[in-house]
């Protein structure tokens, strides 16, 4: 279904739930241990958040071969990047698509979760029949800031993670005190 810096998302059928789902698997590479930990952080972060504008995480597990994976809701539609590739949005349409994401981010921030990679590729416009529901995806480099959310840090001060074109100045400088 898609591919990013950390892995790929595949269509699957959840046998127990008897429904189609998306499964995120890690890409092979030498930084496998770090990516595995980031995948767990992503699942825990997104799994804690209940909001229509945040992709639902159903499960995280490890395959018989020791490969971690996330099971998420399967979305129909396209990324905001795909929509923008076809042209500009009107002001009204832009606000209608961005406001639910801002509300979802507010929920995340209240839980002590900073996404750190907000960009058009990580906003999915899910076709839910009568309406288009924006959904925030990919909490792979999220920072967990609250005591209840913290599971350790994978990012050292001075190390930059994220998409350079969309980073805050603090994030681009590799500062460790990234907030909302």
mmCIF file of N, CA, C and O in Angstrom, residues 90-174:
data_model
loop_
_atom_site.group_PDB
_atom_site.id
_atom_site.type_symbol
_atom_site.label_atom_id
_atom_site.label_comp_id
_atom_site.label_asym_id
_atom_site.label_seq_id
_atom_site.Cartn_x
_atom_site.Cartn_y
_atom_site.Cartn_z
ATOM 1 N N UNK A 90 -8.621 25.220 -2.341
ATOM 2 C CA UNK A 90 -9.212 26.501 -1.966
ATOM 3 C C UNK A 90 -8.967 26.695 -0.472
ATOM 4 O O UNK A 90 -8.707 25.730 0.264
ATOM 5 N N UNK A 91 -9.067 27.916 -0.018
ATOM 6 C CA UNK A 91 -8.888 28.202 1.401
ATOM 7 C C UNK A 91 -9.866 27.428 2.266
ATOM 8 O O UNK A 91 -9.506 26.864 3.298
ATOM 9 N N UNK A 92 -11.109 27.353 1.825
ATOM 10 C CA UNK A 92 -12.144 26.642 2.591
ATOM 11 C C UNK A 92 -11.813 25.151 2.669
ATOM 12 O O UNK A 92 -11.871 24.547 3.741
ATOM 13 N N UNK A 93 -11.442 24.540 1.542
ATOM 14 C CA UNK A 93 -11.095 23.115 1.547
ATOM 15 C C UNK A 93 -9.865 22.840 2.400
ATOM 16 O O UNK A 93 -9.816 21.831 3.107
ATOM 17 N N UNK A 94 -8.880 23.711 2.331
ATOM 18 C CA UNK A 94 -7.668 23.530 3.133
ATOM 19 C C UNK A 94 -8.011 23.535 4.625
ATOM 20 O O UNK A 94 -7.560 22.671 5.382
ATOM 21 N N UNK A 95 -8.805 24.499 5.036
ATOM 22 C CA UNK A 95 -9.196 24.584 6.455
ATOM 23 C C UNK A 95 -10.007 23.351 6.858
ATOM 24 O O UNK A 95 -9.791 22.781 7.928
ATOM 25 N N UNK A 96 -10.924 22.907 6.006
ATOM 26 C CA UNK A 96 -11.736 21.729 6.315
ATOM 27 C C UNK A 96 -10.881 20.472 6.497
ATOM 28 O O UNK A 96 -11.219 19.609 7.299
ATOM 29 N N UNK A 97 -9.783 20.376 5.774
ATOM 30 C CA UNK A 97 -8.911 19.206 5.886
ATOM 31 C C UNK A 97 -7.909 19.326 7.035
ATOM 32 O O UNK A 97 -7.550 18.323 7.648
ATOM 33 N N UNK A 98 -7.480 20.540 7.322
ATOM 34 C CA UNK A 98 -6.433 20.717 8.338
ATOM 35 C C UNK A 98 -7.004 20.798 9.756
ATOM 36 O O UNK A 98 -6.362 20.331 10.700
ATOM 37 N N UNK A 99 -8.187 21.353 9.932
ATOM 38 C CA UNK A 99 -8.750 21.485 11.285
ATOM 39 C C UNK A 99 -8.880 20.156 12.030
ATOM 40 O O UNK A 99 -8.504 20.080 13.205
ATOM 41 N N UNK A 100 -9.372 19.079 11.399
ATOM 42 C CA UNK A 100 -9.423 17.808 12.135
ATOM 43 C C UNK A 100 -8.030 17.299 12.539
ATOM 44 O O UNK A 100 -7.867 16.718 13.612
ATOM 45 N N UNK A 101 -7.031 17.545 11.693
ATOM 46 C CA UNK A 101 -5.664 17.135 12.027
ATOM 47 C C UNK A 101 -5.162 17.939 13.227
ATOM 48 O O UNK A 101 -4.554 17.390 14.144
ATOM 49 N N UNK A 102 -5.443 19.244 13.230
ATOM 50 C CA UNK A 102 -5.045 20.077 14.369
ATOM 51 C C UNK A 102 -5.715 19.591 15.650
ATOM 52 O O UNK A 102 -5.080 19.532 16.718
ATOM 53 N N UNK A 103 -6.964 19.207 15.557
ATOM 54 C CA UNK A 103 -7.674 18.688 16.726
ATOM 55 C C UNK A 103 -7.055 17.363 17.182
ATOM 56 O O UNK A 103 -6.879 17.123 18.370
ATOM 57 N N UNK A 104 -6.720 16.490 16.233
ATOM 58 C CA UNK A 104 -6.055 15.228 16.572
ATOM 59 C C UNK A 104 -4.705 15.462 17.222
ATOM 60 O O UNK A 104 -4.333 14.773 18.178
ATOM 61 N N UNK A 105 -3.960 16.442 16.714
ATOM 62 C CA UNK A 105 -2.669 16.776 17.331
ATOM 63 C C UNK A 105 -2.857 17.301 18.743
ATOM 64 O O UNK A 105 -2.046 17.017 19.633
ATOM 65 N N UNK A 106 -3.917 18.047 18.974
ATOM 66 C CA UNK A 106 -4.213 18.533 20.320
ATOM 67 C C UNK A 106 -4.440 17.368 21.279
ATOM 68 O O UNK A 106 -3.960 17.379 22.410
ATOM 69 N N UNK A 107 -5.147 16.347 20.811
ATOM 70 C CA UNK A 107 -5.364 15.142 21.620
ATOM 71 C C UNK A 107 -4.018 14.460 21.904
ATOM 72 O O UNK A 107 -3.744 14.042 23.024
ATOM 73 N N UNK A 108 -3.185 14.354 20.871
ATOM 74 C CA UNK A 108 -1.862 13.737 21.048
ATOM 75 C C UNK A 108 -1.030 14.517 22.066
ATOM 76 O O UNK A 108 -0.412 13.939 22.959
ATOM 77 N N UNK A 109 -1.022 15.839 21.940
ATOM 78 C CA UNK A 109 -0.238 16.670 22.856
ATOM 79 C C UNK A 109 -0.739 16.539 24.288
ATOM 80 O O UNK A 109 0.060 16.516 25.222
ATOM 81 N N UNK A 110 -2.048 16.426 24.461
ATOM 82 C CA UNK A 110 -2.612 16.238 25.803
ATOM 83 C C UNK A 110 -2.145 14.923 26.418
ATOM 84 O O UNK A 110 -2.064 14.799 27.641
ATOM 85 N N UNK A 111 -1.811 13.949 25.568
ATOM 86 C CA UNK A 111 -1.299 12.655 26.033
ATOM 87 C C UNK A 111 0.230 12.641 26.123
ATOM 88 O O UNK A 111 0.828 11.596 26.389
ATOM 89 N N UNK A 112 0.869 13.786 25.849
ATOM 90 C CA UNK A 112 2.325 13.849 25.927
ATOM 91 C C UNK A 112 3.024 13.271 24.713
ATOM 92 O O UNK A 112 4.146 12.776 24.811
ATOM 93 N N UNK A 113 2.382 13.323 23.551
ATOM 94 C CA UNK A 113 2.946 12.766 22.323
ATOM 95 C C UNK A 113 3.121 13.877 21.293
ATOM 96 O O UNK A 113 2.155 14.548 20.938
ATOM 97 N N UNK A 114 4.366 14.065 20.832
ATOM 98 C CA UNK A 114 4.679 15.048 19.795
ATOM 99 C C UNK A 114 5.019 14.260 18.533
ATOM 100 O O UNK A 114 5.963 13.472 18.523
ATOM 101 N N UNK A 115 4.262 14.447 17.467
ATOM 102 C CA UNK A 115 4.404 13.665 16.234
ATOM 103 C C UNK A 115 5.775 13.841 15.577
ATOM 104 O O UNK A 115 6.411 12.878 15.192
ATOM 105 N N UNK A 116 6.239 15.043 15.381
ATOM 106 C CA UNK A 116 7.534 15.431 14.808
ATOM 107 C C UNK A 116 7.715 15.151 13.316
ATOM 108 O O UNK A 116 8.813 15.312 12.789
ATOM 109 N N UNK A 117 6.678 14.736 12.602
ATOM 110 C CA UNK A 117 6.831 14.521 11.159
ATOM 111 C C UNK A 117 5.527 14.831 10.421
ATOM 112 O O UNK A 117 5.056 14.043 9.606
ATOM 113 N N UNK A 118 4.953 15.998 10.729
ATOM 114 C CA UNK A 118 3.722 16.417 10.071
ATOM 115 C C UNK A 118 4.080 16.916 8.672
ATOM 116 O O UNK A 118 4.868 17.843 8.525
ATOM 117 N N UNK A 119 3.528 16.260 7.667
ATOM 118 C CA UNK A 119 3.758 16.631 6.273
ATOM 119 C C UNK A 119 2.634 16.034 5.441
ATOM 120 O O UNK A 119 1.912 15.147 5.918
ATOM 121 N N UNK A 120 2.444 16.501 4.220
ATOM 122 C CA UNK A 120 1.336 16.000 3.392
ATOM 123 C C UNK A 120 1.335 14.486 3.182
ATOM 124 O O UNK A 120 0.270 13.883 3.081
ATOM 125 N N UNK A 121 2.503 13.846 3.166
ATOM 126 C CA UNK A 121 2.554 12.395 2.995
ATOM 127 C C UNK A 121 2.029 11.657 4.219
ATOM 128 O O UNK A 121 1.652 10.486 4.127
ATOM 129 N N UNK A 122 2.030 12.301 5.389
ATOM 130 C CA UNK A 122 1.577 11.656 6.623
ATOM 131 C C UNK A 122 0.162 12.058 7.017
ATOM 132 O O UNK A 122 -0.282 11.776 8.123
ATOM 133 N N UNK A 123 -0.532 12.730 6.114
ATOM 134 C CA UNK A 123 -1.956 13.011 6.297
ATOM 135 C C UNK A 123 -2.678 12.265 5.185
ATOM 136 O O UNK A 123 -2.440 12.506 4.004
ATOM 137 N N UNK A 124 -3.545 11.350 5.585
ATOM 138 C CA UNK A 124 -4.281 10.539 4.619
ATOM 139 C C UNK A 124 -5.717 11.022 4.579
ATOM 140 O O UNK A 124 -6.315 11.311 5.615
ATOM 141 N N UNK A 125 -6.260 11.128 3.391
ATOM 142 C CA UNK A 125 -7.639 11.571 3.211
ATOM 143 C C UNK A 125 -8.490 10.337 2.954
ATOM 144 O O UNK A 125 -8.592 9.846 1.827
ATOM 145 N N UNK A 126 -9.043 9.808 4.033
ATOM 146 C CA UNK A 126 -9.788 8.555 3.965
ATOM 147 C C UNK A 126 -11.193 8.790 3.436
ATOM 148 O O UNK A 126 -11.923 9.647 3.933
ATOM 149 N N UNK A 127 -11.553 8.017 2.432
ATOM 150 C CA UNK A 127 -12.898 8.072 1.852
ATOM 151 C C UNK A 127 -13.801 7.216 2.727
ATOM 152 O O UNK A 127 -13.710 5.992 2.728
ATOM 153 N N UNK A 128 -14.657 7.880 3.495
ATOM 154 C CA UNK A 128 -15.570 7.173 4.397
ATOM 155 C C UNK A 128 -17.012 7.323 3.919
ATOM 156 O O UNK A 128 -17.903 7.675 4.696
ATOM 157 N N UNK A 129 -17.216 7.076 2.631
ATOM 158 C CA UNK A 129 -18.555 7.135 2.062
ATOM 159 C C UNK A 129 -19.006 8.544 1.772
ATOM 160 O O UNK A 129 -18.623 9.129 0.772
ATOM 161 N N UNK A 130 -19.780 9.096 2.666
ATOM 162 C CA UNK A 130 -20.355 10.426 2.473
ATOM 163 C C UNK A 130 -19.355 11.553 2.699
ATOM 164 O O UNK A 130 -19.618 12.696 2.353
ATOM 165 N N UNK A 131 -18.214 11.243 3.333
ATOM 166 C CA UNK A 131 -17.291 12.327 3.658
ATOM 167 C C UNK A 131 -15.841 11.883 3.542
ATOM 168 O O UNK A 131 -15.529 10.701 3.517
ATOM 169 N N UNK A 132 -14.975 12.870 3.501
ATOM 170 C CA UNK A 132 -13.535 12.673 3.479
ATOM 171 C C UNK A 132 -13.029 12.929 4.888
ATOM 172 O O UNK A 132 -13.247 14.013 5.439
ATOM 173 N N UNK A 133 -12.374 11.941 5.503
ATOM 174 C CA UNK A 133 -11.869 12.082 6.866
ATOM 175 C C UNK A 133 -10.346 12.138 6.837
ATOM 176 O O UNK A 133 -9.702 11.141 6.544
ATOM 177 N N UNK A 134 -9.758 13.297 7.142
ATOM 178 C CA UNK A 134 -8.300 13.359 7.238
ATOM 179 C C UNK A 134 -7.822 12.500 8.416
ATOM 180 O O UNK A 134 -8.451 12.493 9.472
ATOM 181 N N UNK A 135 -6.725 11.775 8.213
ATOM 182 C CA UNK A 135 -6.167 10.906 9.251
ATOM 183 C C UNK A 135 -4.666 11.137 9.328
ATOM 184 O O UNK A 135 -3.966 11.096 8.323
ATOM 185 N N UNK A 136 -4.172 11.356 10.516
ATOM 186 C CA UNK A 136 -2.746 11.507 10.748
ATOM 187 C C UNK A 136 -2.115 10.125 10.855
ATOM 188 O O UNK A 136 -2.586 9.268 11.605
ATOM 189 N N UNK A 137 -1.070 9.900 10.061
ATOM 190 C CA UNK A 137 -0.369 8.619 10.014
ATOM 191 C C UNK A 137 1.052 8.767 10.555
ATOM 192 O O UNK A 137 1.542 9.868 10.744
ATOM 193 N N UNK A 138 1.697 7.661 10.737
ATOM 194 C CA UNK A 138 3.141 7.543 10.947
ATOM 195 C C UNK A 138 3.668 8.307 12.162
ATOM 196 O O UNK A 138 4.240 9.386 12.054
ATOM 197 N N UNK A 139 3.517 7.679 13.312
ATOM 198 C CA UNK A 139 4.067 8.207 14.556
ATOM 199 C C UNK A 139 5.452 7.607 14.818
ATOM 200 O O UNK A 139 5.892 7.514 15.950
ATOM 201 N N UNK A 140 6.157 7.209 13.755
ATOM 202 C CA UNK A 140 7.440 6.512 13.869
ATOM 203 C C UNK A 140 8.553 7.298 14.534
ATOM 204 O O UNK A 140 9.470 6.716 15.092
ATOM 205 N N UNK A 141 8.509 8.631 14.475
ATOM 206 C CA UNK A 141 9.544 9.409 15.162
ATOM 207 C C UNK A 141 8.918 10.293 16.232
ATOM 208 O O UNK A 141 9.494 11.299 16.634
ATOM 209 N N UNK A 142 7.747 9.886 16.706
ATOM 210 C CA UNK A 142 7.077 10.649 17.756
ATOM 211 C C UNK A 142 7.960 10.729 18.995
ATOM 212 O O UNK A 142 8.740 9.826 19.294
ATOM 213 N N UNK A 143 7.819 11.839 19.695
ATOM 214 C CA UNK A 143 8.506 12.013 20.972
ATOM 215 C C UNK A 143 7.456 11.909 22.063
ATOM 216 O O UNK A 143 6.418 12.563 22.004
ATOM 217 N N UNK A 144 7.730 11.069 23.035
ATOM 218 C CA UNK A 144 6.825 10.885 24.150
ATOM 219 C C UNK A 144 7.337 11.743 25.300
ATOM 220 O O UNK A 144 8.422 11.506 25.820
ATOM 221 N N UNK A 145 6.543 12.749 25.680
ATOM 222 C CA UNK A 145 7.030 13.743 26.644
ATOM 223 C C UNK A 145 6.475 13.583 28.044
ATOM 224 O O UNK A 145 7.089 14.058 28.988
ATOM 225 N N UNK A 146 5.340 12.935 28.216
ATOM 226 C CA UNK A 146 4.774 12.823 29.559
ATOM 227 C C UNK A 146 5.363 11.624 30.276
ATOM 228 O O UNK A 146 5.854 10.688 29.659
ATOM 229 N N UNK A 147 5.299 11.670 31.595
ATOM 230 C CA UNK A 147 5.836 10.567 32.400
ATOM 231 C C UNK A 147 5.121 9.264 32.071
ATOM 232 O O UNK A 147 5.734 8.207 32.001
ATOM 233 N N UNK A 148 3.806 9.329 31.806
ATOM 234 C CA UNK A 148 3.058 8.114 31.510
ATOM 235 C C UNK A 148 3.341 7.594 30.099
ATOM 236 O O UNK A 148 3.151 6.429 29.824
ATOM 237 N N UNK A 149 3.801 8.472 29.207
ATOM 238 C CA UNK A 149 4.040 8.066 27.818
ATOM 239 C C UNK A 149 5.491 7.678 27.574
ATOM 240 O O UNK A 149 5.793 6.988 26.630
ATOM 241 N N UNK A 150 6.396 8.125 28.402
ATOM 242 C CA UNK A 150 7.821 7.960 28.131
ATOM 243 C C UNK A 150 8.262 6.506 28.233
ATOM 244 O O UNK A 150 7.948 5.816 29.176
ATOM 245 N N UNK A 151 9.014 6.087 27.212
ATOM 246 C CA UNK A 151 9.596 4.750 27.194
ATOM 247 C C UNK A 151 11.077 4.843 26.870
ATOM 248 O O UNK A 151 11.675 3.900 26.406
ATOM 249 N N UNK A 152 11.655 6.005 27.094
ATOM 250 C CA UNK A 152 13.058 6.189 26.748
ATOM 251 C C UNK A 152 13.180 6.977 25.469
ATOM 252 O O UNK A 152 12.222 7.157 24.746
ATOM 253 N N UNK A 153 14.376 7.443 25.187
ATOM 254 C CA UNK A 153 14.586 8.261 23.996
ATOM 255 C C UNK A 153 15.513 7.546 23.038
ATOM 256 O O UNK A 153 16.525 6.989 23.446
ATOM 257 N N UNK A 154 15.157 7.577 21.773
ATOM 258 C CA UNK A 154 16.010 7.008 20.736
ATOM 259 C C UNK A 154 16.762 8.095 19.999
ATOM 260 O O UNK A 154 17.545 7.817 19.113
ATOM 261 N N UNK A 155 16.503 9.350 20.350
ATOM 262 C CA UNK A 155 17.111 10.465 19.650
ATOM 263 C C UNK A 155 18.030 11.209 20.599
ATOM 264 O O UNK A 155 17.591 11.738 21.606
ATOM 265 N N UNK A 156 19.313 11.240 20.290
ATOM 266 C CA UNK A 156 20.272 11.965 21.098
ATOM 267 C C UNK A 156 20.238 13.442 20.739
ATOM 268 O O UNK A 156 19.896 13.807 19.619
ATOM 269 N N UNK A 157 20.603 14.290 21.697
ATOM 270 C CA UNK A 157 20.709 15.708 21.401
ATOM 271 C C UNK A 157 21.731 15.881 20.285
ATOM 272 O O UNK A 157 22.789 15.258 20.297
ATOM 273 N N UNK A 158 21.402 16.718 19.304
ATOM 274 C CA UNK A 158 22.296 16.943 18.170
ATOM 275 C C UNK A 158 21.981 16.053 16.980
ATOM 276 O O UNK A 158 22.502 16.261 15.901
ATOM 277 N N UNK A 159 21.126 15.044 17.176
ATOM 278 C CA UNK A 159 20.735 14.163 16.087
ATOM 279 C C UNK A 159 19.411 14.676 15.517
ATOM 280 O O UNK A 159 18.479 14.963 16.241
ATOM 281 N N UNK A 160 19.349 14.784 14.203
ATOM 282 C CA UNK A 160 18.157 15.305 13.543
ATOM 283 C C UNK A 160 17.356 14.150 12.952
ATOM 284 O O UNK A 160 17.907 13.324 12.231
ATOM 285 N N UNK A 161 16.050 14.093 13.289
ATOM 286 C CA UNK A 161 15.162 13.110 12.685
ATOM 287 C C UNK A 161 13.950 13.842 12.137
ATOM 288 O O UNK A 161 13.515 14.835 12.699
ATOM 289 N N UNK A 162 13.440 13.353 11.025
ATOM 290 C CA UNK A 162 12.264 13.975 10.429
ATOM 291 C C UNK A 162 12.506 14.322 8.976
ATOM 292 O O UNK A 162 13.515 13.942 8.381
ATOM 293 N N UNK A 163 11.569 15.046 8.414
ATOM 294 C CA UNK A 163 11.638 15.474 7.017
ATOM 295 C C UNK A 163 12.076 16.929 6.988
ATOM 296 O O UNK A 163 11.328 17.805 7.425
ATOM 297 N N UNK A 164 13.288 17.225 6.501
ATOM 298 C CA UNK A 164 13.849 18.579 6.598
ATOM 299 C C UNK A 164 12.930 19.695 6.127
ATOM 300 O O UNK A 164 12.873 20.748 6.759
ATOM 301 N N UNK A 165 12.186 19.503 5.052
ATOM 302 C CA UNK A 165 11.315 20.565 4.542
ATOM 303 C C UNK A 165 10.168 20.904 5.493
ATOM 304 O O UNK A 165 9.516 21.934 5.324
ATOM 305 N N UNK A 166 9.904 20.059 6.476
ATOM 306 C CA UNK A 166 8.751 20.255 7.360
ATOM 307 C C UNK A 166 9.141 20.409 8.828
ATOM 308 O O UNK A 166 8.263 20.448 9.685
ATOM 309 N N UNK A 167 10.409 20.494 9.137
ATOM 310 C CA UNK A 167 10.870 20.576 10.525
ATOM 311 C C UNK A 167 10.758 21.975 11.107
ATOM 312 O O UNK A 167 10.926 22.964 10.401
ATOM 313 N N UNK A 168 10.539 22.005 12.417
ATOM 314 C CA UNK A 168 10.659 23.270 13.136
ATOM 315 C C UNK A 168 12.146 23.595 13.240
ATOM 316 O O UNK A 168 12.997 22.695 13.125
ATOM 317 N N UNK A 169 12.502 24.854 13.464
ATOM 318 C CA UNK A 169 13.926 25.187 13.620
ATOM 319 C C UNK A 169 14.590 24.398 14.754
ATOM 320 O O UNK A 169 15.724 23.942 14.608
ATOM 321 N N UNK A 170 13.879 24.204 15.860
ATOM 322 C CA UNK A 170 14.452 23.448 16.992
ATOM 323 C C UNK A 170 14.731 22.004 16.601
ATOM 324 O O UNK A 170 15.757 21.440 16.968
ATOM 325 N N UNK A 171 13.818 21.428 15.854
ATOM 326 C CA UNK A 171 14.001 20.049 15.408
ATOM 327 C C UNK A 171 15.161 19.949 14.429
ATOM 328 O O UNK A 171 15.980 19.041 14.510
ATOM 329 N N UNK A 172 15.265 20.904 13.509
ATOM 330 C CA UNK A 172 16.351 20.900 12.518
ATOM 331 C C UNK A 172 17.711 21.039 13.181
ATOM 332 O O UNK A 172 18.703 20.508 12.680
ATOM 333 N N UNK A 173 17.770 21.764 14.296
ATOM 334 C CA UNK A 173 19.037 21.927 15.023
ATOM 335 C C UNK A 173 19.374 20.729 15.895
ATOM 336 O O UNK A 173 20.427 20.685 16.515
ATOM 337 N N UNK A 174 18.465 19.747 15.966
ATOM 338 C CA UNK A 174 18.729 18.544 16.763
ATOM 339 C C UNK A 174 18.557 18.765 18.254
ATOM 340 O O UNK A 174 19.085 17.994 19.062
#
